[in-house]
Short mmCIF file of C-alpha atoms in Angstrom, two decimals:
data_model
loop_
_atom_site.label_atom_id
_atom_site.label_comp_id
_atom_site.label_asym_id
_atom_site.label_seq_id
_atom_site.Cartn_x
_atom_site.Cartn_y
_atom_site.Cartn_z
CA MET V 143 -0.04 0.14 -0.02
CA ARG V 144 1.30 3.51 -0.82
CA GLY V 145 1.96 5.49 1.86
CA ALA V 146 0.86 9.38 2.27
CA ILE V 147 4.47 10.20 2.97
CA GLU V 148 7.36 8.12 1.52
CA VAL V 149 11.02 8.90 2.84
CA LEU V 150 13.88 6.82 1.14
CA GLY V 151 17.44 7.20 2.02
CA LEU V 152 17.32 11.06 2.82
CA GLN V 153 20.50 12.65 3.15
CA LYS V 154 21.53 16.07 4.49
CA ARG V 155 24.53 17.92 5.12
CA TYR V 156 25.43 21.37 6.64
CA GLY V 157 29.17 21.97 5.88
CA ASN V 158 30.96 19.14 7.08
CA HIS V 159 28.14 17.79 9.33
CA GLN V 160 26.01 15.11 8.04
CA VAL V 161 22.51 15.80 9.73
CA LEU V 162 20.78 13.04 8.18
CA GLN V 163 22.45 9.76 7.00
CA GLY V 164 20.13 7.74 4.89
CA VAL V 165 17.02 8.19 6.94
CA SER V 166 13.93 6.03 5.69
CA PHE V 167 10.38 5.80 6.82
CA SER V 168 6.53 5.92 5.57
CA VAL V 169 3.48 7.56 7.03
CA ASN V 170 0.43 5.74 6.32
CA ALA V 171 -2.79 7.67 5.00
CA GLY V 172 -5.16 8.29 7.74
CA GLU V 173 -2.54 7.81 10.83
CA ILE V 174 -0.93 10.02 13.16
CA PHE V 175 2.89 9.24 13.04
CA GLY V 176 5.08 10.74 15.67
CA LEU V 177 8.61 11.57 14.83
CA LEU V 178 10.98 11.82 17.77
CA GLY V 179 14.80 13.15 18.31
CA VAL V 180 16.76 14.95 20.93
CA ASN V 181 17.95 18.44 20.05
CA GLY V 182 20.20 17.98 16.86
CA ALA V 183 19.28 14.61 16.01
CA GLY V 184 17.85 16.17 12.79
CA LYS V 185 13.88 15.93 13.36
CA THR V 186 13.06 19.54 12.46
CA THR V 187 15.70 19.11 9.35
CA ALA V 188 13.65 16.05 8.24
CA LEU V 189 10.39 17.77 8.48
CA GLU V 190 11.48 20.76 6.44
CA CYS V 191 12.88 18.47 3.54
CA ILE V 192 9.37 16.84 3.47
CA GLU V 193 7.51 20.38 3.37
CA GLY V 194 9.86 21.34 0.52
CA LEU V 195 11.30 24.18 2.81
CA ARG V 196 14.94 22.92 2.70
CA LYS V 197 16.95 21.10 -0.16
CA TYR V 198 18.47 17.98 0.80
CA GLY V 199 21.44 16.01 -0.75
CA GLY V 200 20.33 12.63 -1.48
CA GLY V 201 17.70 10.20 -1.11
CA SER V 202 14.01 10.55 -2.07
CA ILE V 203 10.65 12.13 -0.59
CA ALA V 204 7.14 11.47 -2.22
CA VAL V 205 4.18 13.24 -0.70
CA HIS V 206 0.98 12.00 -1.90
CA GLY V 207 -2.05 14.51 -0.97
CA LYS V 208 -2.26 18.36 -0.21
CA LEU V 209 -0.09 19.47 2.53
CA GLY V 210 -0.47 21.72 5.35
CA ILE V 211 2.41 22.91 7.59
CA GLN V 212 2.61 24.18 11.15
CA LEU V 213 6.41 25.16 11.55
CA GLN V 214 8.04 24.99 14.94
CA SER V 215 9.08 28.69 14.54
CA ALA V 216 7.23 31.19 12.52
CA THR V 217 6.35 34.68 12.77
CA LEU V 218 3.91 37.23 11.22
CA PRO V 219 4.06 41.13 11.37
CA ASP V 220 3.34 42.22 14.84
CA HIS V 221 0.76 45.02 13.80
CA ILE V 222 -1.37 42.31 11.91
CA LEU V 223 -4.60 41.22 13.51
CA GLY V 224 -5.49 37.73 13.59
CA ARG V 225 -8.78 38.12 11.25
CA GLU V 226 -6.44 39.95 8.88
CA ALA V 227 -3.86 37.07 8.67
CA ILE V 228 -6.38 34.56 8.13
CA ALA V 229 -8.07 36.51 5.33
CA LEU V 230 -4.68 37.14 3.66
CA PHE V 231 -3.74 33.68 3.83
CA ALA V 232 -7.34 32.42 2.57
CA GLY V 233 -6.90 35.06 -0.19
CA TRP V 234 -3.63 33.34 -1.20
CA ASN V 235 -4.89 29.96 -1.11
CA ARG V 236 -8.25 31.00 -2.85
CA VAL V 237 -10.27 29.54 -0.24
CA LYS V 238 -13.05 30.48 2.54
CA ALA V 239 -12.26 29.99 6.25
CA ASP V 240 -14.26 27.29 7.80
CA PRO V 241 -15.99 29.14 10.75
CA ALA V 242 -16.27 25.94 12.72
CA LEU V 243 -12.74 25.30 12.57
CA LEU V 244 -11.83 28.80 13.63
CA GLU V 245 -14.07 28.71 16.41
CA ALA V 246 -12.68 25.07 17.50
CA LEU V 247 -9.32 26.75 17.79
CA GLY V 248 -10.30 29.94 19.40
CA MET V 249 -10.00 32.30 16.86
CA GLY V 250 -12.81 34.54 17.88
CA GLU V 251 -11.05 35.87 20.76
CA LEU V 252 -8.03 36.52 18.57
CA ALA V 253 -9.74 38.18 15.76
CA LYS V 254 -9.18 41.85 16.71
CA LYS V 255 -5.71 40.98 18.55
CA ARG V 256 -2.46 42.06 17.12
CA TYR V 257 0.07 39.26 16.43
CA GLY V 258 2.56 41.14 18.40
CA ALA V 259 0.37 41.01 21.51
CA MET V 260 -0.31 37.28 21.27
CA SER V 261 1.25 34.88 23.70
CA THR V 262 2.95 31.67 22.33
CA GLY V 263 0.26 29.56 22.70
CA GLN V 264 -2.17 31.97 21.12
CA LYS V 265 0.28 32.30 18.00
CA ARG V 266 0.41 28.54 17.67
CA ARG V 267 -3.29 28.34 17.44
CA LEU V 268 -3.17 31.07 14.78
CA HIS V 269 -0.48 29.00 12.71
CA LEU V 270 -2.35 26.05 13.01
CA ALA V 271 -5.38 27.72 11.66
CA LEU V 272 -3.47 29.01 8.66
CA ALA V 273 -2.18 25.60 8.17
CA MET V 274 -5.87 24.21 8.26
CA LEU V 275 -7.25 26.80 5.67
CA ARG V 276 -6.75 24.66 2.46
CA ASP V 277 -8.30 21.45 4.08
CA PRO V 278 -5.06 19.52 3.72
CA ASP V 279 -4.75 15.73 3.13
CA ILE V 280 -1.56 15.57 5.43
CA LEU V 281 -0.69 17.84 8.35
CA CYS V 282 2.86 18.43 9.55
CA LEU V 283 3.02 19.49 13.16
CA ASP V 284 6.09 20.73 14.55
CA GLU V 285 5.53 20.96 18.68
CA PRO V 286 2.07 21.85 18.11
CA THR V 287 1.25 22.35 21.72
CA ALA V 288 4.13 24.49 22.77
CA GLY V 289 3.14 27.18 25.04
CA LEU V 290 -0.42 26.04 25.35
CA ASP V 291 -2.25 25.51 28.88
CA VAL V 292 -3.36 22.15 29.89
CA GLU V 293 -6.86 23.18 28.55
CA GLY V 294 -5.60 24.18 25.43
CA ARG V 295 -3.42 20.89 24.72
CA ALA V 296 -6.59 18.81 25.56
CA ALA V 297 -8.64 20.75 23.16
CA LEU V 298 -5.96 20.58 20.32
CA HIS V 299 -5.54 16.67 20.88
CA ALA V 300 -9.38 16.33 20.43
CA LEU V 301 -8.99 18.21 17.22
CA ILE V 302 -6.07 16.28 16.01
CA ARG V 303 -8.05 12.78 16.81
CA GLN V 304 -11.06 14.34 15.09
CA TRP V 305 -9.06 15.17 11.75
CA ARG V 306 -7.40 11.69 11.88
CA ASP V 307 -11.07 10.18 12.26
CA GLN V 308 -11.80 12.12 9.00
CA GLY V 309 -9.23 10.33 7.11
CA LYS V 310 -6.17 12.93 7.54
CA THR V 311 -2.68 12.03 7.86
CA ILE V 312 -0.71 13.64 10.58
CA LEU V 313 3.14 13.70 10.96
CA LEU V 314 3.68 15.13 14.46
CA ALA V 315 7.11 16.11 15.87
CA SER V 316 7.07 16.62 19.73
CA HIS V 317 9.20 16.58 22.82
CA ASP V 318 6.15 15.69 25.02
CA MET V 319 6.30 11.80 25.36
CA ALA V 320 2.91 11.79 26.89
CA GLU V 321 1.51 13.55 24.12
CA VAL V 322 3.32 11.24 21.32
CA GLU V 323 1.94 8.12 23.32
CA ALA V 324 -1.64 9.41 23.67
CA LEU V 325 -1.82 10.44 19.96
CA CYS V 326 0.51 8.51 17.90
CA SER V 327 -0.24 4.78 16.10
CA ARG V 328 3.79 4.67 15.33
CA ILE V 329 6.64 6.32 16.04
CA GLY V 330 10.15 6.78 14.49
CA ILE V 331 13.13 7.61 16.82
CA LEU V 332 16.00 9.70 15.08
CA ALA V 333 19.35 9.62 16.81
CA GLU V 334 22.43 10.80 15.09
CA GLY V 335 21.07 11.37 11.76
CA LYS V 336 19.38 7.77 11.44
CA ILE V 337 16.27 6.07 12.57
CA ALA V 338 17.17 4.10 15.27
CA PHE V 339 13.71 2.87 15.73
CA LEU V 340 10.31 2.43 13.84
CA GLY V 341 7.09 1.02 15.09
CA THR V 342 4.59 1.20 17.77
CA VAL V 343 5.00 2.01 21.47
CA ALA V 344 4.34 -1.33 22.41
CA GLU V 345 6.88 -2.73 19.88
CA LEU V 346 9.32 -0.32 21.77
CA THR V 347 8.46 -1.70 25.13
CA GLU V 348 8.47 -5.10 24.08
CA LYS V 349 12.07 -4.37 22.23
CA LEU V 350 13.46 -2.82 25.54
CA GLY V 351 11.89 -4.63 28.12
CA LYS V 352 9.18 -3.12 30.44
CA HIS V 353 11.66 -1.56 32.79
CA TYR V 354 9.41 -1.43 35.81
CA THR V 355 10.18 0.77 39.03
CA ILE V 356 9.67 -0.77 42.32
CA THR V 357 9.55 1.86 44.99
CA LEU V 358 9.47 0.50 48.83
CA LYS V 359 9.16 2.88 51.59
CA THR V 360 10.16 1.98 55.01
CA GLN V 361 10.39 3.98 58.34
CA GLY V 362 14.18 4.57 57.77
CA ARG V 363 14.55 4.62 53.90
CA THR V 364 13.30 4.66 50.50
CA GLU V 365 14.69 1.86 47.92
CA ARG V 366 13.99 2.19 44.22
CA ARG V 367 14.72 -0.59 41.90
CA GLU V 368 14.55 -0.69 38.05
CA THR V 369 13.77 -4.27 36.85
CA ASP V 370 12.02 -6.34 34.10
CA ASP V 371 10.96 -9.05 36.70
CA ILE V 372 8.62 -7.53 39.47
CA GLY V 373 8.18 -10.69 41.41
CA GLN V 374 11.91 -11.46 42.10
CA THR V 375 12.98 -7.98 42.74
CA LEU V 376 10.05 -7.26 45.08
CA LEU V 377 10.76 -10.60 47.03
CA GLN V 378 14.44 -9.49 47.11
CA LEU V 379 13.65 -6.20 48.72
CA LEU V 380 10.88 -7.43 51.14
CA GLU V 381 13.70 -10.11 52.31
CA GLN V 382 16.17 -7.39 53.02
CA VAL V 383 13.70 -5.21 54.96
CA GLN V 384 12.74 -8.51 56.96
CA ALA V 385 16.38 -9.09 57.88
CA ALA V 386 16.75 -5.62 58.72
CA GLY V 387 13.75 -5.74 61.08
CA GLU V 388 12.10 -2.83 59.38
CA THR V 389 8.34 -2.04 58.61
CA VAL V 390 7.11 -1.57 54.99
CA LEU V 391 4.95 1.57 54.89
CA ASP V 392 4.37 1.98 50.91
CA ILE V 393 5.17 -0.13 47.61
CA GLN V 394 4.62 1.39 44.43
CA VAL V 395 5.17 -0.27 40.95
CA SER V 396 5.54 1.73 37.83
CA ARG V 397 5.96 0.84 34.24
CA GLY V 398 8.81 2.33 32.28
CA SER V 399 7.42 5.50 30.16
CA LEU V 400 7.85 6.16 26.59
CA GLU V 401 10.40 8.98 27.71
CA GLN V 402 12.67 6.37 29.48
CA HIS V 403 12.75 4.11 26.54
CA PHE V 404 13.07 6.96 24.15
CA MET V 405 16.38 8.15 26.13
CA GLN V 406 17.59 4.51 26.22
CA ILE V 407 17.27 4.29 22.35
CA ALA V 408 18.52 7.72 21.83
CA LYS V 409 21.69 7.08 23.99
CA GLY V 410 22.16 3.58 22.80
CA ALA V 411 22.56 4.99 18.97
#
């Protein structure tokens, strides 16, 4: 099946620094795909190559559908009003702005506000509204919830899921591991210019082990252990507590997070 986005052997160099070293992945139509990477891993560079904003030195990129782009860093003239920006971009693209979309993104409150007076979160919402004006088939989002409060993040997550349910393809780059885990059906982890992992979060957990953390608290101390074998590790801790004549006050078992697995892959690469 042809992917909505197909990247094969992508290479990009800045001077003597090879940022992307043969990156390959595809994004299926109608899915939310997360592209992860620590700072300097090449994540934003890869996105900009896909979006046609940056030339690349080797490999190929195929995008099958109309593209909407929300950049990580973008700006408009400080004096422009929200409604003026929307009218300007709608005119360029020869489309009419969807009132329901603008309302969902909170554009009503920003219509009369100048861009220079908007908060970071408000600017992100405006940029996203501009990206959606053409009703794109594929949406590239680079850190879409940066600067948004909890309510704004939850509302945007609901919109992203709604767009997916409508058949749109979403390529999401984010440093928020909880966001990626909640939204994405598959992820790709970039490390040192290469794809270090490609698959689902469950497959990543299976690959690296579950890495449970056991926290055991007594009156005199708190013990924390990382393990893949809860039973054996917990038994050892309890035997130590019993031998010391201490009383257990609390036991907590937590499963390794996507962030822990992500960092392990990034460091390992």
